[in-house]
Amino acid sequence: MAQQVRDGFTELYGTAPEGVWSAPGRVNLIGEHTDYNDGFVMPFALPHTAVAAVSRREDGVLRLHSADVEGGVVELRLDDLAPESDRNWTAYPAGVVWALREAGHAVTGADVHLASTVPSGAGLSSSAALEVVVALALNDLYELGLQRWQLARLCQRAENVYVGAPTGIMDQTASACCESGHALFLDTRDLAQKQIPFDLAAEGMVLLVVDTRVKHSHSEGEYGKRRAGCEKGAALLGVDALRDIPYGELDAALKRLGDEEEVVRLVRHVVTEDERVEKVVALLESGGDTRAIGPVLVEGHASLRDDFRISCPELDLVVDTALASGALGARMTGGGFGGSAIVLAEAADVQTITKAVEEAFAAAEFTAPRVFEAVPSAGARRVG
């Protein structure tokens, strides 16, 4: 794909690019809606990537083109970039340029040609992949010297402020920092990272992603409502973030919230989800049977469905059908209200489970899902 994107750039702009970079989408193994609560997450990078061919400009102009979107080259002046001024796909790469310049980095323009294999709207961080690939390219070309975690922070700022989506830091950090064959245990408070070996194939297992084809958008109000509710819970409990409520003190904390029913549910999810992340890390690091994480995934789905209330009929159908067909564990993954579910399964059971899910969707008259294997892959890097 790198050569294809390089050729596309040359055809568009009449000259070869200075380089080609890629950044992956991600799937989150466990730790949902904990990142903006200073909690723990555990994503890993997918083999699906956004690829960018990029060259510098010195005239204050940013030219953007995507092979995946109809239309020609979009030309923007750097001095005109302003938060929430763009509702198109171009807001993601343009936001990165804006964030870099706001942080004092001397980016004077760029020509960019992009293509992506990360499914859009599936909860697999297609937007973060776009942001990170552009950030890494500009970091290299302009010799900015930024570390991967710093690029992730700038990309998050681009999404929060420029795009206007109140996302946490997980997606960008996963795209920038994950390693092949590992899941990333990330403390979103101090960005401490630990690469946890995660080789399911060696144990005869597969992790499937089931894209329900139900589109979600983080910019819509429900995500923001959940975040505001979590912040309200932290304020009522007198802590900086829900991360600061120890799991052993959860029941007492919930009693203190009284009749704030919605806040109680949100707090309970976040505190128990942090505990689930730590449990999965302990299981994987113990060298025991990785199959033991299956029930933890199921608990996570129940919490997202019943307490955080961000599942949907399609996601619940994937989980229920997969478990009834022999899956070791399953849960929705990503921001919710659609997107994807993950299914942990014995390799020998993959066909049976996939067929059962597809038939269940057909019987419910849902759009046919897309099912593929999630292989822990490399983070962002230069590829040409």
XYZ file of C-alpha atoms in Angstrom:
384
model
C 0.000 0.000 0.000
C 2.926 2.357 0.662
C 3.957 2.279 -2.990
C 0.378 2.862 -4.098
C 0.118 5.947 -1.872
C 3.533 7.176 -3.030
C 2.419 6.840 -6.670
C -0.859 8.586 -5.907
C 1.029 11.522 -4.379
C 3.282 11.815 -7.428
C 0.294 11.766 -9.755
C -1.540 14.408 -7.703
C 1.249 16.847 -6.984
C 3.609 16.254 -9.896
C 6.620 15.293 -7.782
C 7.611 12.392 -5.528
C 6.886 12.749 -1.790
C 9.683 13.178 0.751
C 8.471 10.054 2.528
C 5.628 7.675 3.354
C 4.394 6.841 6.858
C 1.738 4.546 8.350
C -0.227 4.533 11.600
C -2.615 1.770 12.707
C -6.107 1.662 14.027
C -6.552 -0.051 17.355
C -8.851 -2.362 19.196
C -9.201 -2.091 22.956
C -8.912 -5.393 24.774
C -10.267 -3.999 28.062
C -10.601 -0.582 29.696
C -13.481 1.349 28.134
C -14.315 4.967 29.023
C -11.599 4.902 31.660
C -9.093 7.033 29.747
C -10.750 10.402 30.404
C -11.109 9.364 34.057
C -7.298 9.078 34.484
C -7.678 5.297 34.525
C -6.181 2.220 32.867
C -6.621 0.961 29.301
C -5.240 -1.953 27.313
C -5.396 -1.483 23.546
C -3.364 -3.107 20.809
C -2.692 -1.963 17.253
C -4.439 -3.548 14.280
C -2.812 -4.454 10.951
C -5.210 -1.932 9.363
C -3.457 1.400 8.812
C -3.710 4.939 7.552
C -0.856 5.643 5.133
C 0.341 9.147 4.238
C 2.779 10.381 1.605
C 3.972 13.827 2.646
C 6.263 16.630 1.526
C 7.047 19.968 3.177
C 5.969 23.352 1.861
C 7.335 26.767 2.807
C 4.432 28.989 1.750
C 1.975 28.503 4.615
C -0.292 26.234 2.556
C -1.620 22.786 3.530
C -2.883 20.607 0.672
C -4.819 17.474 1.615
C -6.143 14.600 -0.455
C -7.614 11.211 0.449
C -7.901 8.261 -1.894
C -10.924 7.169 0.156
C -13.029 10.331 -0.228
C -14.541 11.647 -3.431
C -13.278 15.049 -4.483
C -10.071 16.793 -5.354
C -7.241 18.290 -3.335
C -8.380 20.510 -0.450
C -6.153 23.564 -0.039
C -6.017 25.402 3.298
C -3.963 28.332 4.538
C -2.245 27.620 7.850
C -3.050 31.083 9.182
C -6.755 30.410 8.611
C -6.913 27.137 10.595
C -9.321 27.573 13.505
C -11.000 25.163 15.954
C -14.349 23.679 14.907
C -14.212 25.445 11.534
C -14.181 22.180 9.571
C -16.777 19.388 9.685
C -15.112 17.210 7.047
C -12.452 14.476 7.187
C -9.838 17.185 6.598
C -10.379 18.425 10.177
C -8.247 15.557 11.515
C -5.006 16.191 9.595
C -5.561 19.974 9.610
C -6.135 19.850 13.360
C -2.761 18.178 13.833
C -1.012 20.954 11.904
C -2.923 23.524 13.969
C -1.961 21.785 17.239
C 1.720 21.592 16.266
C 1.806 25.292 15.395
C -0.122 26.228 18.545
C 2.542 24.384 20.538
C 5.221 26.536 18.923
C 6.536 24.154 16.292
C 7.598 25.762 13.023
C 5.517 23.856 10.483
C 5.324 25.954 7.310
C 3.025 23.792 5.197
C 2.695 20.368 3.612
C 1.337 18.375 0.709
C -0.416 15.227 1.955
C -1.969 12.245 0.192
C -3.721 9.669 2.384
C -5.319 6.253 2.115
C -6.626 4.083 4.939
C -7.706 0.487 5.488
C -9.011 1.224 9.016
C -12.815 0.779 8.901
C -14.457 4.160 9.473
C -17.101 4.475 12.171
C -16.360 1.001 13.530
C -14.860 2.144 16.842
C -11.365 1.164 15.681
C -9.826 4.655 15.794
C -9.723 5.530 12.117
C -9.535 9.206 13.076
C -6.618 8.692 15.481
C -4.735 6.800 12.770
C -5.179 9.783 10.418
C -3.956 12.180 13.086
C -0.959 10.132 14.176
C 0.309 9.378 10.669
C 0.332 13.088 9.796
C 1.911 14.031 13.136
C 4.697 11.457 12.753
C 5.407 12.547 9.176
C 5.671 16.217 10.137
C 7.739 15.370 13.229
C 10.236 13.557 10.997
C 10.238 16.025 8.100
C 10.527 19.131 10.256
C 12.891 17.411 12.732
C 10.730 18.479 15.679
C 12.219 15.861 18.007
C 8.920 15.002 19.695
C 8.537 11.676 21.520
C 5.703 9.305 20.597
C 3.710 10.132 23.730
C 4.056 13.847 22.945
C 2.720 13.295 19.441
C -0.223 11.415 20.953
C -0.959 14.341 23.285
C -0.901 16.814 20.385
C -3.187 14.574 18.335
C -5.607 14.353 21.255
C -5.603 18.151 21.484
C -6.345 18.320 17.763
C -9.354 16.035 18.208
C -10.607 17.688 21.413
C -10.193 21.329 20.430
C -9.993 21.505 16.636
C -12.467 18.734 15.748
C -14.531 19.231 18.903
C -14.722 15.586 20.013
C -14.091 15.076 23.777
C -12.011 11.892 23.420
C -9.398 10.604 25.844
C -5.733 9.853 25.136
C -5.951 6.108 24.491
C -6.555 5.996 20.743
C -3.691 8.257 19.740
C -1.264 6.630 22.182
C -2.136 3.155 20.909
C -1.609 4.198 17.292
C 1.700 5.889 18.101
C 3.182 3.485 20.656
C 1.929 -0.104 20.299
C 4.321 -2.933 19.454
C 3.751 -6.046 17.367
C 2.685 -9.088 19.394
C 1.821 -7.013 22.458
C -1.058 -5.208 24.131
C -0.283 -1.807 25.643
C -1.032 -1.374 29.352
C -1.378 2.401 29.632
C -1.905 4.525 32.719
C -3.695 7.524 31.231
C -2.837 9.751 34.202
C 0.941 9.810 33.755
C 1.117 7.993 30.383
C 3.271 5.242 31.896
C 3.355 2.348 29.436
C 4.043 -1.347 29.656
C 4.081 -3.691 26.673
C 2.323 -6.942 27.645
C 3.030 -10.012 25.440
C -0.213 -11.071 23.773
C 0.286 -13.963 21.358
C -3.018 -15.776 21.072
C -1.974 -17.884 18.093
C 0.680 -19.607 20.201
C -2.100 -20.809 22.521
C -4.483 -21.856 19.760
C -6.780 -18.850 20.092
C -8.028 -15.981 17.952
C -9.489 -12.577 18.797
C -12.172 -11.634 16.291
C -13.431 -8.131 15.625
C -17.070 -7.977 14.579
C -17.888 -4.633 12.969
C -21.641 -4.246 13.343
C -21.675 -1.579 10.589
C -23.665 0.623 12.957
C -21.935 3.986 12.659
C -21.196 6.053 15.709
C -19.842 9.568 16.115
C -17.965 10.759 19.213
C -18.935 14.334 18.362
C -22.558 13.560 19.118
C -23.931 14.397 22.541
C -24.166 11.023 24.292
C -20.397 10.578 24.678
C -20.106 14.084 26.099
C -22.957 13.385 28.542
C -21.172 10.307 29.905
C -17.954 12.261 30.328
C -19.744 15.112 32.107
C -21.477 12.590 34.375
C -18.143 11.037 35.335
C -16.725 14.475 36.126
C -19.791 15.210 38.257
C -19.244 11.957 40.144
C -15.610 12.820 40.850
C -16.621 16.278 42.081
C -19.342 14.892 44.365
C -16.860 12.390 45.814
C -14.152 15.013 46.270
C -11.517 13.405 44.043
C -9.606 14.670 41.010
C -10.843 11.772 38.855
C -12.749 8.507 39.301
C -9.385 6.731 39.069
C -8.885 7.857 42.676
C -11.759 5.745 44.053
C -10.199 2.446 45.252
C -12.102 -0.645 44.135
C -12.335 -1.809 47.758
C -14.100 1.425 48.712
C -16.555 1.466 45.816
C -19.663 0.477 47.783
C -19.067 3.226 50.348
C -18.497 5.765 47.578
C -21.722 4.798 45.822
C -23.685 5.220 49.071
C -22.312 8.744 49.397
C -23.796 9.585 45.995
C -27.288 8.978 47.368
C -30.089 9.162 44.816
C -27.865 10.320 41.914
C -28.818 7.163 40.036
C -27.142 7.986 36.719
C -23.912 9.119 38.377
C -23.904 5.954 40.510
C -24.022 3.806 37.381
C -21.232 5.730 35.652
C -18.963 5.661 38.701
C -19.560 1.948 39.227
C -18.581 1.181 35.641
C -15.367 3.204 35.674
C -14.092 1.892 39.010
C -14.895 -1.748 38.191
C -13.471 -1.375 34.675
C -10.129 -0.163 36.039
C -10.126 -3.242 38.242
C -10.830 -5.433 35.200
C -7.849 -3.967 33.335
C -5.545 -4.741 36.239
C -7.011 -8.247 36.458
C -6.322 -8.932 32.750
C -2.767 -7.606 33.068
C -2.162 -9.889 36.065
C -3.571 -12.906 34.191
C -1.444 -12.269 31.091
C 1.717 -11.611 33.096
C 1.263 -14.700 35.259
C 2.102 -16.957 32.318
C -1.038 -18.968 32.939
C -3.856 -19.785 30.540
C -4.895 -16.685 28.626
C -8.380 -18.192 28.320
C -8.999 -16.924 31.852
C -9.461 -13.376 30.526
C -12.648 -14.455 28.709
C -15.033 -14.027 31.671
C -13.473 -10.621 32.441
C -14.366 -9.452 28.923
C -17.951 -10.622 29.461
C -18.162 -8.713 32.762
C -16.919 -5.621 30.951
C -19.679 -5.878 28.359
C -22.374 -6.230 31.012
C -21.062 -3.106 32.733
C -20.983 -1.093 29.490
C -24.470 -2.306 28.600
C -26.198 -1.931 31.971
C -24.281 0.775 33.858
C -22.760 2.966 31.134
C -25.652 2.200 28.754
C -23.731 2.631 25.517
C -24.386 -0.723 23.857
C -26.970 -1.311 21.133
C -29.021 -4.321 19.937
C -26.437 -5.264 17.310
C -23.536 -5.293 19.794
C -25.553 -7.291 22.328
C -26.487 -9.786 19.625
C -22.823 -10.335 18.720
C -21.884 -10.969 22.347
C -24.849 -13.206 23.189
C -24.577 -15.244 19.976
C -20.802 -15.681 20.220
C -20.992 -16.864 23.824
C -23.847 -19.256 23.006
C -21.692 -20.647 20.158
C -18.701 -21.468 22.319
C -16.714 -18.221 22.535
C -14.409 -17.856 25.547
C -15.371 -14.217 26.013
C -16.870 -11.255 24.156
C -17.641 -7.594 24.667
C -18.300 -4.369 22.820
C -15.185 -2.275 22.254
C -14.701 1.418 21.544
C -16.881 4.411 22.306
C -20.196 2.606 21.967
C -23.579 3.330 20.328
C -22.480 1.053 17.481
C -19.079 0.129 16.176
C -17.473 -3.199 16.967
C -17.376 -6.086 19.401
C -14.467 -8.406 20.125
C -14.748 -12.165 20.511
C -12.103 -14.394 22.134
C -12.335 -17.875 20.703
C -10.525 -21.146 20.194
C -9.083 -21.144 16.675
C -11.078 -24.304 15.926
C -14.349 -22.526 16.780
C -13.903 -19.409 14.646
C -15.912 -20.621 11.662
C -18.786 -21.854 13.836
C -18.978 -18.579 15.764
C -18.677 -16.411 12.662
C -21.458 -18.334 10.911
C -23.707 -18.114 13.975
C -23.231 -14.336 14.263
C -23.863 -13.791 10.551
C -27.029 -15.919 10.689
C -28.267 -14.125 13.808
C -27.835 -10.750 12.082
C -29.693 -11.998 9.021
C -32.542 -13.340 11.176
C -32.792 -9.964 12.952
C -32.724 -8.186 9.587
C -29.612 -6.250 10.582
C -26.976 -5.209 8.051
C -24.474 -8.051 7.590
C -21.496 -7.598 9.951
C -17.851 -7.571 8.915
C -15.776 -10.156 10.814
C -11.973 -10.289 10.831
C -9.107 -11.471 13.006
C -7.357 -8.871 15.165
C -3.594 -9.478 15.191
C -1.537 -7.320 17.600
C 0.540 -5.223 15.202
C 3.186 -2.494 15.081
C 2.492 1.147 15.875
C 3.166 4.145 13.651
C 6.330 4.113 11.573
C 7.998 5.314 8.399
C 7.398 2.867 5.554
C 8.986 4.581 2.574
